[in-house]
Coordinates of C-alpha atoms in Angstrom, one line a residue:
X1 CA 0.1 0.1 0.2
X2 CA 1.3 3.4 -0.7
X3 CA 2.6 5.4 1.9
X4 CA 0.2 8.0 2.5
X5 CA 1.4 11.6 2.8
X6 CA 0.3 15.6 3.1
X7 CA 0.0 17.1 -0.7
X8 CA 3.0 19.9 -0.2
X9 CA -0.3 22.5 -2.0
X10 CA -2.6 21.7 1.1
X11 CA -3.2 24.8 3.0
X12 CA -1.7 23.3 6.9
X13 CA 1.5 25.7 9.1
X14 CA 4.1 23.0 9.5
X15 CA 2.2 21.9 13.2
X16 CA -0.7 20.9 11.3
X17 CA 1.4 19.6 8.7
X18 CA 3.6 17.4 11.4
X19 CA 0.5 16.0 12.7
X20 CA -1.8 15.2 9.9
X21 CA 1.3 13.2 8.8
X22 CA 2.4 11.5 11.9
X23 CA -2.3 10.5 11.9
X24 CA -1.9 9.8 8.3
X25 CA 0.5 7.6 8.9
X26 CA -0.5 5.7 11.5
X27 CA -3.5 5.1 9.8
X28 CA -1.5 3.3 6.2
X29 CA -0.1 0.8 9.8
X30 CA -3.4 0.4 10.7
X31 CA -4.9 -0.7 7.6
X32 CA -2.4 -2.8 6.2
X33 CA -2.2 -4.9 9.9
X34 CA -6.8 -5.2 8.9
X35 CA -7.5 -8.5 10.2
X36 CA -3.9 -9.2 12.5
X37 CA -3.1 -7.9 15.6
X38 CA -2.4 -4.0 16.1
X39 CA 1.0 -2.4 16.1
X40 CA 0.4 -1.3 19.6
X41 CA -2.0 -3.5 22.2
X42 CA -5.7 -1.9 22.5
X43 CA -6.1 0.3 24.9
X44 CA -9.9 1.5 25.2
X45 CA -11.1 5.1 25.8
X46 CA -14.0 7.6 25.2
X47 CA -14.3 10.4 23.7
X48 CA -16.9 12.9 24.7
X49 CA -18.8 16.0 22.3
X50 CA -21.4 17.9 22.4
X51 CA -21.9 20.6 19.0
X52 CA -23.9 23.0 18.1
X53 CA -22.5 24.2 14.7
X54 CA -20.4 20.6 13.6
X55 CA -16.5 22.0 14.9
X56 CA -16.3 19.8 18.4
X57 CA -18.0 17.0 16.7
X58 CA -15.6 17.0 13.4
X59 CA -12.9 17.5 15.3
X60 CA -13.8 14.3 17.9
X61 CA -14.0 12.6 15.0
X62 CA -10.7 13.3 13.5
X63 CA -9.0 11.9 17.9
X64 CA -10.9 8.8 17.1
X65 CA -9.5 8.4 13.6
X66 CA -6.4 9.5 14.7
X67 CA -6.3 7.5 17.8
X68 CA -7.2 4.2 15.7
X69 CA -4.4 4.7 13.7
X70 CA -1.8 4.3 16.6
X71 CA -3.8 0.9 17.6
X72 CA -6.3 2.0 20.6
X73 CA -10.2 1.5 20.8
X74 CA -12.1 4.4 21.0
X75 CA -15.9 4.6 21.5
X76 CA -16.9 8.1 19.9
X77 CA -20.2 9.0 21.4
X78 CA -22.9 12.5 21.8
X79 CA -22.4 13.9 24.9
X80 CA -26.8 14.0 26.0
X81 CA -26.4 9.5 25.2
X82 CA -24.3 9.6 28.0
X83 CA -25.5 8.7 31.4
X84 CA -24.5 9.2 34.4
X85 CA -24.4 5.0 35.0
X86 CA -22.8 5.3 31.5
X87 CA -20.3 7.6 33.0
X88 CA -19.5 5.6 36.5
X89 CA -17.6 2.5 34.6
X90 CA -15.5 5.0 32.0
X91 CA -11.9 4.9 33.2
X92 CA -10.7 7.3 31.1
X93 CA -12.6 10.4 28.7
X94 CA -11.9 12.6 26.3
X95 CA -14.3 15.6 25.8
X96 CA -14.9 18.4 23.1
X97 CA -17.3 20.9 23.5
X98 CA -18.4 23.8 22.6
X99 CA -20.1 26.6 23.8
X100 CA -23.1 29.2 22.1
X101 CA -25.4 31.7 23.3
X102 CA -24.3 32.9 27.0
X103 CA -22.6 30.7 27.5
X104 CA -25.0 27.6 27.4
X105 CA -24.0 24.1 26.8
X106 CA -25.0 23.0 23.0
X107 CA -28.2 21.1 22.2
X108 CA -26.5 18.3 22.2
X109 CA -25.1 19.0 25.8
X110 CA -27.7 20.1 27.7
X111 CA -29.8 16.2 29.5
X112 CA -26.0 15.3 30.6
X113 CA -25.0 19.1 31.6
X114 CA -28.2 18.7 33.7
X115 CA -27.5 14.7 34.9
X116 CA -24.2 15.8 35.8
X117 CA -24.5 19.0 37.7
X118 CA -27.2 17.6 39.7
X119 CA -27.0 15.9 43.3
X120 CA -27.4 12.4 41.7
X121 CA -24.1 12.8 39.6
X122 CA -21.4 9.8 41.3
X123 CA -19.0 10.4 42.3
X124 CA -15.4 9.1 39.4
X125 CA -12.9 8.6 41.5
X126 CA -11.6 6.2 39.0
X127 CA -11.9 7.9 35.9
X128 CA -9.4 10.1 34.2
X129 CA -10.2 13.5 31.9
X130 CA -9.1 15.8 29.8
X131 CA -11.5 18.6 28.0
X132 CA -10.5 20.7 24.5
X133 CA -13.5 23.5 25.0
X134 CA -14.4 25.5 21.8
X135 CA -15.3 29.5 21.8
X136 CA -15.1 32.4 20.7
X137 CA -13.4 35.3 22.1
X138 CA -15.9 37.6 21.2
X139 CA -18.2 36.4 24.0
X140 CA -17.5 36.8 27.7
X141 CA -18.6 33.7 28.6
X142 CA -15.8 32.3 26.2
X143 CA -15.5 28.3 26.4
X144 CA -18.0 28.5 29.5
X145 CA -19.1 24.9 28.6
X146 CA -15.8 23.2 28.6
X147 CA -15.3 25.4 31.4
X148 CA -18.2 24.0 33.2
X149 CA -18.0 20.3 32.0
X150 CA -14.0 20.3 33.7
X151 CA -14.8 21.8 36.8
X152 CA -17.5 19.6 37.2
X153 CA -15.0 16.3 37.0
X154 CA -12.9 17.5 39.4
X155 CA -15.6 18.5 41.8
X156 CA -16.4 14.6 41.1
X157 CA -12.9 13.0 41.7
X158 CA -11.9 12.0 38.3
X159 CA -8.3 13.5 38.3
X160 CA -7.0 15.4 35.2
X161 CA -4.9 13.9 32.2
X162 CA -3.1 17.3 31.0
X163 CA -5.4 21.2 31.9
X164 CA -8.2 21.8 29.8
X165 CA -7.4 23.8 26.0
X166 CA -9.5 26.5 25.1
X167 CA -9.7 27.6 21.9
X168 CA -10.6 30.4 19.7
X169 CA -12.4 30.7 17.0
X170 CA -8.9 30.2 14.6
X171 CA -8.9 26.8 16.7
X172 CA -7.0 24.4 14.7
X173 CA -3.1 24.6 16.3
X174 CA -4.2 24.0 19.5
X175 CA -6.3 21.3 18.6
X176 CA -4.1 19.4 17.4
X177 CA -1.2 20.0 20.0
X178 CA -3.9 18.6 22.6
X179 CA -4.7 16.0 20.2
X180 CA -1.3 15.2 20.0
X181 CA -0.3 15.4 23.8
X182 CA -3.3 13.7 25.0
X183 CA -2.9 10.7 22.4
X184 CA 1.1 9.7 23.4
X185 CA -0.2 10.2 27.3
X186 CA -2.6 6.9 26.1
X187 CA -0.3 5.4 23.9
X188 CA 2.5 5.2 27.3
X189 CA -0.5 3.8 28.9
X190 CA -0.9 0.5 26.1
X191 CA 0.1 -3.5 26.6
X192 CA 3.1 -3.8 24.7
X193 CA 1.9 -7.5 24.5
X194 CA -1.0 -9.6 23.0
X195 CA -2.2 -7.0 21.4
X196 CA -5.5 -7.9 19.8
X197 CA -6.9 -6.3 16.6
X198 CA -8.1 -2.7 16.6
X199 CA -12.1 -3.0 16.0
X200 CA -14.6 0.0 16.4
X201 CA -16.9 -0.6 19.3
X202 CA -20.0 -0.8 18.2
X203 CA -21.2 2.4 19.5
X204 CA -18.6 4.3 17.4
X205 CA -19.4 6.5 14.9
X206 CA -17.8 6.3 11.7
X207 CA -16.1 9.3 10.0
X208 CA -18.0 11.3 7.5
X209 CA -16.5 12.1 3.9
X210 CA -15.0 15.0 4.1
X211 CA -15.3 18.1 1.7
X212 CA -11.9 19.5 0.6
X213 CA -12.7 22.7 1.4
X214 CA -12.4 24.2 4.5
X215 CA -11.7 27.5 6.5
X216 CA -8.5 27.2 5.2
X217 CA -9.5 26.8 1.7
X218 CA -13.0 27.7 0.7
X219 CA -14.0 27.3 -2.9
X220 CA -13.9 30.4 -4.7
X221 CA -17.5 31.1 -6.5
X222 CA -20.0 33.9 -7.8
X223 CA -23.4 34.5 -6.6
X224 CA -25.9 32.9 -9.6
X225 CA -28.7 35.1 -7.6
X226 CA -29.7 38.1 -5.5
X227 CA -33.5 39.0 -5.3
X228 CA -35.3 40.6 -2.5
X229 CA -38.1 39.0 -0.8
X230 CA -39.0 41.3 1.6
X231 CA -42.4 44.0 0.9
X232 CA -41.4 48.0 0.5
X233 CA -43.2 48.3 3.9
X234 CA -40.8 46.1 6.1
X235 CA -38.5 46.7 8.5
X236 CA -36.1 44.6 7.5
X237 CA -34.3 43.7 4.3
X238 CA -34.3 40.2 3.4
X239 CA -32.9 38.5 0.0
X240 CA -32.9 34.9 -1.7
X241 CA -29.3 33.8 -2.5
X242 CA -28.0 31.6 -4.7
X243 CA -24.5 30.3 -5.6
X244 CA -22.7 28.1 -8.2
X245 CA -21.6 25.1 -7.1
X246 CA -19.7 25.1 -10.0
X247 CA -17.2 21.4 -10.0
X248 CA -16.8 21.7 -6.3
X249 CA -18.0 18.3 -5.9
X250 CA -19.4 20.1 -2.9
X251 CA -22.6 17.3 -1.5
X252 CA -24.9 18.9 1.0
X253 CA -28.3 18.4 2.8
X254 CA -31.3 19.4 3.8
X255 CA -30.7 20.9 7.3
X256 CA -26.8 22.1 6.3
X257 CA -25.1 25.8 6.6
X258 CA -23.1 27.3 4.4
X259 CA -19.8 29.6 5.8
X260 CA -19.7 32.5 3.3
X261 CA -16.0 34.4 3.7
X262 CA -17.1 38.1 2.9
X263 CA -15.6 41.0 2.8
X264 CA -15.3 44.0 4.9
X265 CA -17.2 46.5 3.7
X266 CA -14.3 49.2 1.6
X267 CA -16.0 52.5 2.9
X268 CA -15.6 51.7 5.8
X269 CA -11.8 50.2 5.7
X270 CA -11.2 54.2 4.3
X271 CA -12.7 55.7 7.1
X272 CA -11.2 53.8 9.2
X273 CA -7.5 54.4 7.0
X274 CA -8.4 57.8 7.6
X275 CA -8.6 57.7 11.3
X276 CA -5.2 56.0 12.0
X277 CA -3.9 57.8 10.3
X278 CA -1.2 55.0 8.4
X279 CA 0.1 54.7 4.7
X280 CA -2.5 52.5 3.9
X281 CA 0.3 51.3 1.8
X282 CA 2.6 49.6 4.4
X283 CA 2.9 46.4 5.0
X284 CA 1.7 44.2 7.2
X285 CA 3.3 40.6 7.2
X286 CA 2.9 39.1 3.2
X287 CA -0.3 42.0 2.7
X288 CA -0.6 45.3 3.5
X289 CA -2.7 47.7 5.8
X290 CA -5.8 48.3 3.3
X291 CA -5.9 44.3 2.6
X292 CA -5.6 43.6 5.8
X293 CA -8.3 46.1 7.3
X294 CA -10.4 44.8 4.2
X295 CA -9.7 41.1 4.2
X296 CA -7.7 40.0 7.1
X297 CA -8.7 41.6 10.3
X298 CA -12.6 42.0 11.9
X299 CA -13.0 45.4 12.1
X300 CA -16.5 45.3 12.8
X301 CA -17.1 43.9 16.2
X302 CA -14.4 45.6 18.4
X303 CA -12.4 42.7 20.0
X304 CA -11.6 42.8 23.5
X305 CA -7.6 43.1 23.7
X306 CA -9.2 46.4 21.6
X307 CA -11.3 47.8 24.2
X308 CA -8.8 46.7 27.1
X309 CA -6.0 48.3 24.5
X310 CA -8.0 51.7 24.5
X311 CA -9.1 51.6 28.6
X312 CA -5.8 51.4 29.3
X313 CA -4.5 54.6 27.2
X314 CA -8.1 56.6 28.0
X315 CA -8.8 55.4 32.1
X316 CA -10.7 58.4 32.2
X317 CA -13.0 58.2 28.8
X318 CA -16.5 56.2 29.9
X319 CA -15.3 53.0 28.0
X320 CA -11.8 53.0 30.7
X321 CA -14.8 53.6 33.5
X322 CA -16.9 51.4 32.7
X323 CA -13.9 48.3 32.1
X324 CA -12.1 49.5 35.8
X325 CA -16.0 48.9 37.4
X326 CA -16.7 45.8 35.5
X327 CA -19.9 46.2 35.4
X328 CA -20.7 43.7 32.3
X329 CA -23.6 44.8 31.6
X330 CA -23.5 48.6 31.5
X331 CA -20.4 48.1 29.3
X332 CA -22.5 46.0 26.5
X333 CA -25.0 48.5 26.7
X334 CA -22.5 50.9 26.5
X335 CA -20.6 48.9 23.4
X336 CA -24.1 48.4 22.1
X337 CA -24.5 49.7 18.0
X338 CA -21.1 50.8 18.2
X339 CA -18.1 49.2 15.6
X340 CA -14.3 49.8 16.4
X341 CA -14.4 53.3 14.5
X342 CA -17.1 54.6 16.6
X343 CA -14.7 53.9 19.4
X344 CA -12.2 55.6 17.7
X345 CA -13.7 59.1 16.9
X346 CA -14.8 58.5 20.3
X347 CA -11.2 59.0 21.9
X348 CA -8.9 61.1 19.7
X349 CA -6.1 61.3 22.1
X350 CA -5.2 57.3 21.4
X351 CA -3.3 56.6 18.8
X352 CA -2.6 52.2 17.1
X353 CA 0.7 51.8 15.6
X354 CA 0.8 49.1 13.3
X355 CA 1.8 46.4 16.7
X356 CA -0.6 47.1 18.2
X357 CA -3.5 47.0 14.9
X358 CA -1.7 43.3 14.6
X359 CA -2.1 42.5 18.5
X360 CA -5.8 43.9 18.7
X361 CA -7.9 42.4 15.1
X362 CA -9.2 39.5 15.6
X363 CA -9.0 37.6 12.3
X364 CA -12.2 38.3 10.1
X365 CA -14.2 35.6 10.3
X366 CA -16.6 33.5 8.0
X367 CA -20.7 33.7 8.7
X368 CA -22.6 30.4 8.5
X369 CA -26.1 30.8 7.1
X370 CA -28.8 27.3 7.3
X371 CA -28.8 26.6 3.8
X372 CA -32.7 27.1 2.0
X373 CA -32.7 24.4 -0.6
X374 CA -32.5 20.2 -1.2
X375 CA -29.7 18.8 -3.1
X376 CA -32.8 16.8 -4.3
X377 CA -34.4 20.2 -6.0
X378 CA -31.2 21.6 -6.5
X379 CA -28.1 20.5 -7.2
X380 CA -25.5 23.1 -8.8
X381 CA -26.9 25.3 -6.7
X382 CA -26.9 26.1 -3.1
X383 CA -30.0 28.8 -1.9
X384 CA -29.1 31.2 1.2
X385 CA -31.9 33.6 2.8
X386 CA -30.3 36.3 4.6
X387 CA -31.5 39.2 6.3
X388 CA -29.1 42.2 5.2
X389 CA -28.5 44.0 8.4
X390 CA -27.6 48.1 8.9
X391 CA -28.5 50.0 11.2
X392 CA -27.5 53.3 13.2
X393 CA -27.1 57.3 11.4
X394 CA -25.7 59.1 10.3
X395 CA -22.8 56.7 9.7
X396 CA -24.9 53.7 8.8
X397 CA -23.7 49.8 9.8
X398 CA -23.8 47.1 8.3
X399 CA -23.0 43.5 8.5
X400 CA -20.4 42.0 7.2
X401 CA -21.3 39.5 5.3
X402 CA -24.9 39.9 4.8
X403 CA -25.0 43.2 2.8
X404 CA -21.6 42.2 1.3
X405 CA -23.8 39.2 -0.2
X406 CA -27.0 42.1 -0.9
X407 CA -25.0 45.0 -1.9
X408 CA -21.3 43.6 -3.7
X409 CA -20.6 40.7 -4.1
X410 CA -23.0 40.1 -7.0
X411 CA -19.4 41.5 -9.6
X412 CA -16.8 40.0 -6.6
X413 CA -15.7 36.5 -6.3
X414 CA -16.1 34.6 -2.7
X415 CA -14.8 31.7 -0.7
X416 CA -17.6 29.5 0.8
X417 CA -17.5 25.9 2.6
X418 CA -20.0 23.5 3.6
X419 CA -20.3 23.3 7.9
X420 CA -22.2 19.6 7.8
X421 CA -25.4 19.9 10.4
X422 CA -26.1 16.3 11.4
X423 CA -27.6 16.7 14.1
X424 CA -30.3 18.1 12.4
X425 CA -31.9 15.9 9.6
X426 CA -34.9 15.0 8.4
X427 CA -36.4 11.7 10.3
X428 CA -34.9 8.8 8.1
X429 CA -38.3 7.5 8.3
X430 CA -40.1 9.2 5.6
X431 CA -44.0 8.9 6.8
X432 CA -43.4 10.4 10.1
X433 CA -45.0 13.9 11.0
X434 CA -42.9 16.4 10.6
X435 CA -43.2 20.5 12.7
X436 CA -41.3 23.0 11.5
X437 CA -41.2 26.5 13.9
X438 CA -39.3 29.0 12.2
X439 CA -40.3 33.1 12.2
X440 CA -38.7 35.0 9.7
X441 CA -35.5 33.8 8.2
X442 CA -36.0 30.6 10.5
X443 CA -37.7 29.7 7.3
X444 CA -34.6 28.3 5.6
X445 CA -34.0 24.8 6.4
X446 CA -37.7 24.4 6.2
X447 CA -37.4 25.2 2.6
X448 CA -35.5 23.7 2.4
X449 CA -36.9 20.0 4.3
X450 CA -39.9 21.1 2.2
X451 CA -38.1 20.8 -0.9
X452 CA -36.8 17.6 0.2
X453 CA -40.1 15.7 1.4
X454 CA -41.8 16.3 -2.2
X455 CA -38.5 15.2 -3.7
X456 CA -38.6 11.6 -1.2
X457 CA -41.9 11.3 -1.8
X458 CA -41.9 11.4 2.1
X459 CA -46.3 10.9 3.1
X460 CA -45.8 11.5 6.5
X461 CA -47.9 14.8 7.5
X462 CA -45.8 18.2 7.4
X463 CA -47.3 21.4 9.9
X464 CA -45.3 24.7 9.7
X465 CA -45.4 27.4 12.0
X466 CA -44.2 30.4 10.2
X467 CA -44.2 34.5 11.3
X468 CA -42.8 38.4 11.2
X469 CA -44.3 41.5 11.4
X470 CA -46.4 41.7 8.5
X471 CA -47.9 39.3 6.1
X472 CA -48.6 41.8 3.2
X473 CA -44.3 43.3 3.1
X474 CA -43.3 39.9 5.5
X475 CA -44.4 36.7 4.1
X476 CA -41.6 35.5 2.1
X477 CA -41.4 33.1 0.0
X478 CA -45.8 33.3 -0.3
X479 CA -46.1 31.6 -3.3
X480 CA -44.0 28.3 -2.4
X481 CA -45.5 28.1 0.9
X482 CA -49.1 28.5 -0.7
X483 CA -47.9 26.0 -3.4
X484 CA -47.3 22.8 -0.9
X485 CA -50.1 24.2 0.9
X486 CA -52.6 23.5 -1.9
X487 CA -50.8 20.5 -3.0
X488 CA -51.3 18.7 0.2
X489 CA -47.1 18.1 0.9
X490 CA -48.2 20.8 3.7
X491 CA -50.8 19.3 5.5
X492 CA -50.9 22.5 8.2
X493 CA -49.7 26.0 8.1
X494 CA -50.4 28.6 10.9
X495 CA -48.7 32.0 10.1
X496 CA -48.8 34.2 12.4
X497 CA -47.7 38.4 11.7
X498 CA -47.1 40.2 15.0
X499 CA -48.1 43.5 13.7
X500 CA -51.2 43.1 11.9
X501 CA -53.9 43.0 15.0
X502 CA -53.3 45.2 18.1
X503 CA -52.4 42.3 20.2
X504 CA -49.0 41.0 19.3
X505 CA -49.3 37.1 17.7
X506 CA -45.9 34.6 17.5
X507 CA -45.6 31.3 16.3
X508 CA -45.7 30.0 20.3
X509 CA -49.3 32.2 20.0
X510 CA -50.2 29.3 17.4
X511 CA -48.8 26.4 19.1
X512 CA -50.8 27.1 22.6
X513 CA -54.0 27.7 20.5
X514 CA -53.3 24.8 18.7
X515 CA -52.4 22.8 21.5
X516 CA -53.9 19.4 21.4
X517 CA -53.4 18.8 18.0
X518 CA -49.8 19.7 17.6
X519 CA -49.6 17.0 21.2
X520 CA -51.7 14.4 19.2
X521 CA -48.6 14.8 16.3
X522 CA -46.8 14.2 18.8
X523 CA -48.3 11.5 19.9
X524 CA -48.1 10.3 16.8
X525 CA -44.4 10.1 16.5
X526 CA -43.9 13.4 15.3
X527 CA -40.5 15.6 15.0
X528 CA -40.2 19.4 16.3
X529 CA -38.3 21.4 14.7
X530 CA -37.3 25.1 15.5
X531 CA -34.9 27.8 13.5
X532 CA -34.3 30.7 14.5
X533 CA -33.4 33.2 17.3
X534 CA -31.6 31.9 20.3
X535 CA -32.3 34.5 22.6
X536 CA -35.3 34.5 22.6
X537 CA -37.6 33.3 20.0
X538 CA -36.5 29.5 20.3
X539 CA -36.5 30.1 24.6
X540 CA -40.2 31.5 24.2
X541 CA -41.0 28.2 21.7
X542 CA -38.9 26.2 23.9
X543 CA -41.4 27.7 27.3
X544 CA -44.2 27.6 25.3
X545 CA -43.9 24.0 24.6
X546 CA -43.4 22.5 28.1
X547 CA -46.1 24.3 29.0
X548 CA -48.3 22.8 26.0
X549 CA -46.7 19.1 26.8
X550 CA -47.8 20.0 30.7
X551 CA -51.8 21.1 29.8
X552 CA -52.0 18.9 27.1
X553 CA -51.1 15.4 29.7
X554 CA -52.1 16.8 33.3
X555 CA -49.3 15.6 35.0
X556 CA -46.8 18.5 36.0
X557 CA -44.1 20.3 35.0
X558 CA -42.0 17.1 36.2
X559 CA -43.8 15.1 34.1
X560 CA -43.8 17.6 31.2
X561 CA -39.8 17.7 31.3
X562 CA -39.0 14.4 31.1
X563 CA -41.6 13.9 28.2
X564 CA -39.4 16.4 26.6
X565 CA -36.2 15.5 27.8
X566 CA -36.7 12.3 26.0
X567 CA -37.9 13.8 22.6
X568 CA -34.5 15.4 22.8
X569 CA -32.7 11.9 23.5
X570 CA -35.1 10.8 20.5
X571 CA -33.8 12.7 18.5
X572 CA -37.3 13.9 17.6
X573 CA -36.7 18.0 19.0
X574 CA -34.4 19.6 17.4
X575 CA -33.2 22.9 16.3
X576 CA -31.3 25.5 14.9
X577 CA -30.3 28.5 16.5
X578 CA -28.5 31.5 16.6

């Protein structure tokens, strides 16, 4: 068998390349020894993950593949599939988890945390563990889910194999280093004789086929459609985009997301250059200052490093005093709607040199959008449904990627890559009832679901809850949705336009109105899907669902909570929230 190697042109740095070379060497060795003894004796351990957008899941799969390549036999499981009894039988536990929202657990780790953080959690003196936490330093509760799980293992008496590693959005290098370190520790424990063949454990999940396109290597493409969906009286600007897949080989599924690598607004860049006072052609790394501000750095949202630096150099300013007082809510309120240029203009006495800029600007991040098409309906294009963000005055502020797509992408090439979301899929049983709750742009994955169900000839009932402010201007995809209702594909459609009457009506209002039928669909094996804003809508829907179940069952809140937990465990209550 030929030796597996990393292509010389592959977009990896030296540290990543070294780790991948070691992984591929081990994988080749494991393949040579299939059916015979492993070069190292089998050592078992558990890899558990919590993932909201799929990044932690992919890293967990990488870890499992690398471990098997080195002759070990790991088991891969999502955190919510692990019970307290399961934990008591685990001797070596590796956890990879992201954080979402205000320091919350990912959706597929919430049930685990409820049990793990309770007084019923068992002592774990016989267990050893290590945690890799993913997060975003733009949020105050950076890596909070990983921090909580790490601390709880310690509280329950488990022994830490190595210190927790907290990763920012550019997580490749620290994640690879953590994997190499933990696998070296485990490999040192493996017996040296009597090795058995390495076979996947029954609960182990096979690694999915990966796209060649990723954060470091996005596929260059162009828009082929850019259409305004919202009406002239709408408070929002919602657009339909279609992006060509060309010869990318990108294979997506209904429920996945697409990452778009946007470009900063050139007008904002020029204003920022004027305020900074530096020559825009000054070399910064392998680029120029202007190009870094356009394509390299996140310049809209001020980083915490920038806030700290400005507070240090202007301690008597309002910003400086807020940071000294450490009043989180007051600081968030003061920062609301302000971008980097706003802060610099408020502090004209502060000057930033080039070294300052390279320290305080974070790398420009891609934006992920729920795909609003099915590959069975649109195999050569991906559809997106996006609200273009514009606010403020006299200088209008723009959402980085949403307005890039809306205003500047028609004539520009830009990068994309798929973000699979295996935790947000239609039921395999085409006869199962499906309930979809997605106001505003939350309709995106459900448009894909309906296309998918139509193309598959699914016999199961479909129920859509959709809403926004005004029917006349905000009922996006109205013709498509009404045609699905007319054809019978859409069994029920409940609309909630909050501003069309004196009393505001939301999707959760409609859920409560239809409580009996909603519960009947659940009892018939229905799957519930929610897409949209995590901080308000998704929480309101979750609360309404709890109340609905409690009211229909008549057995109290504890029974309703357990019923809802069972839906989650059975993968019948799934959310795509942001």
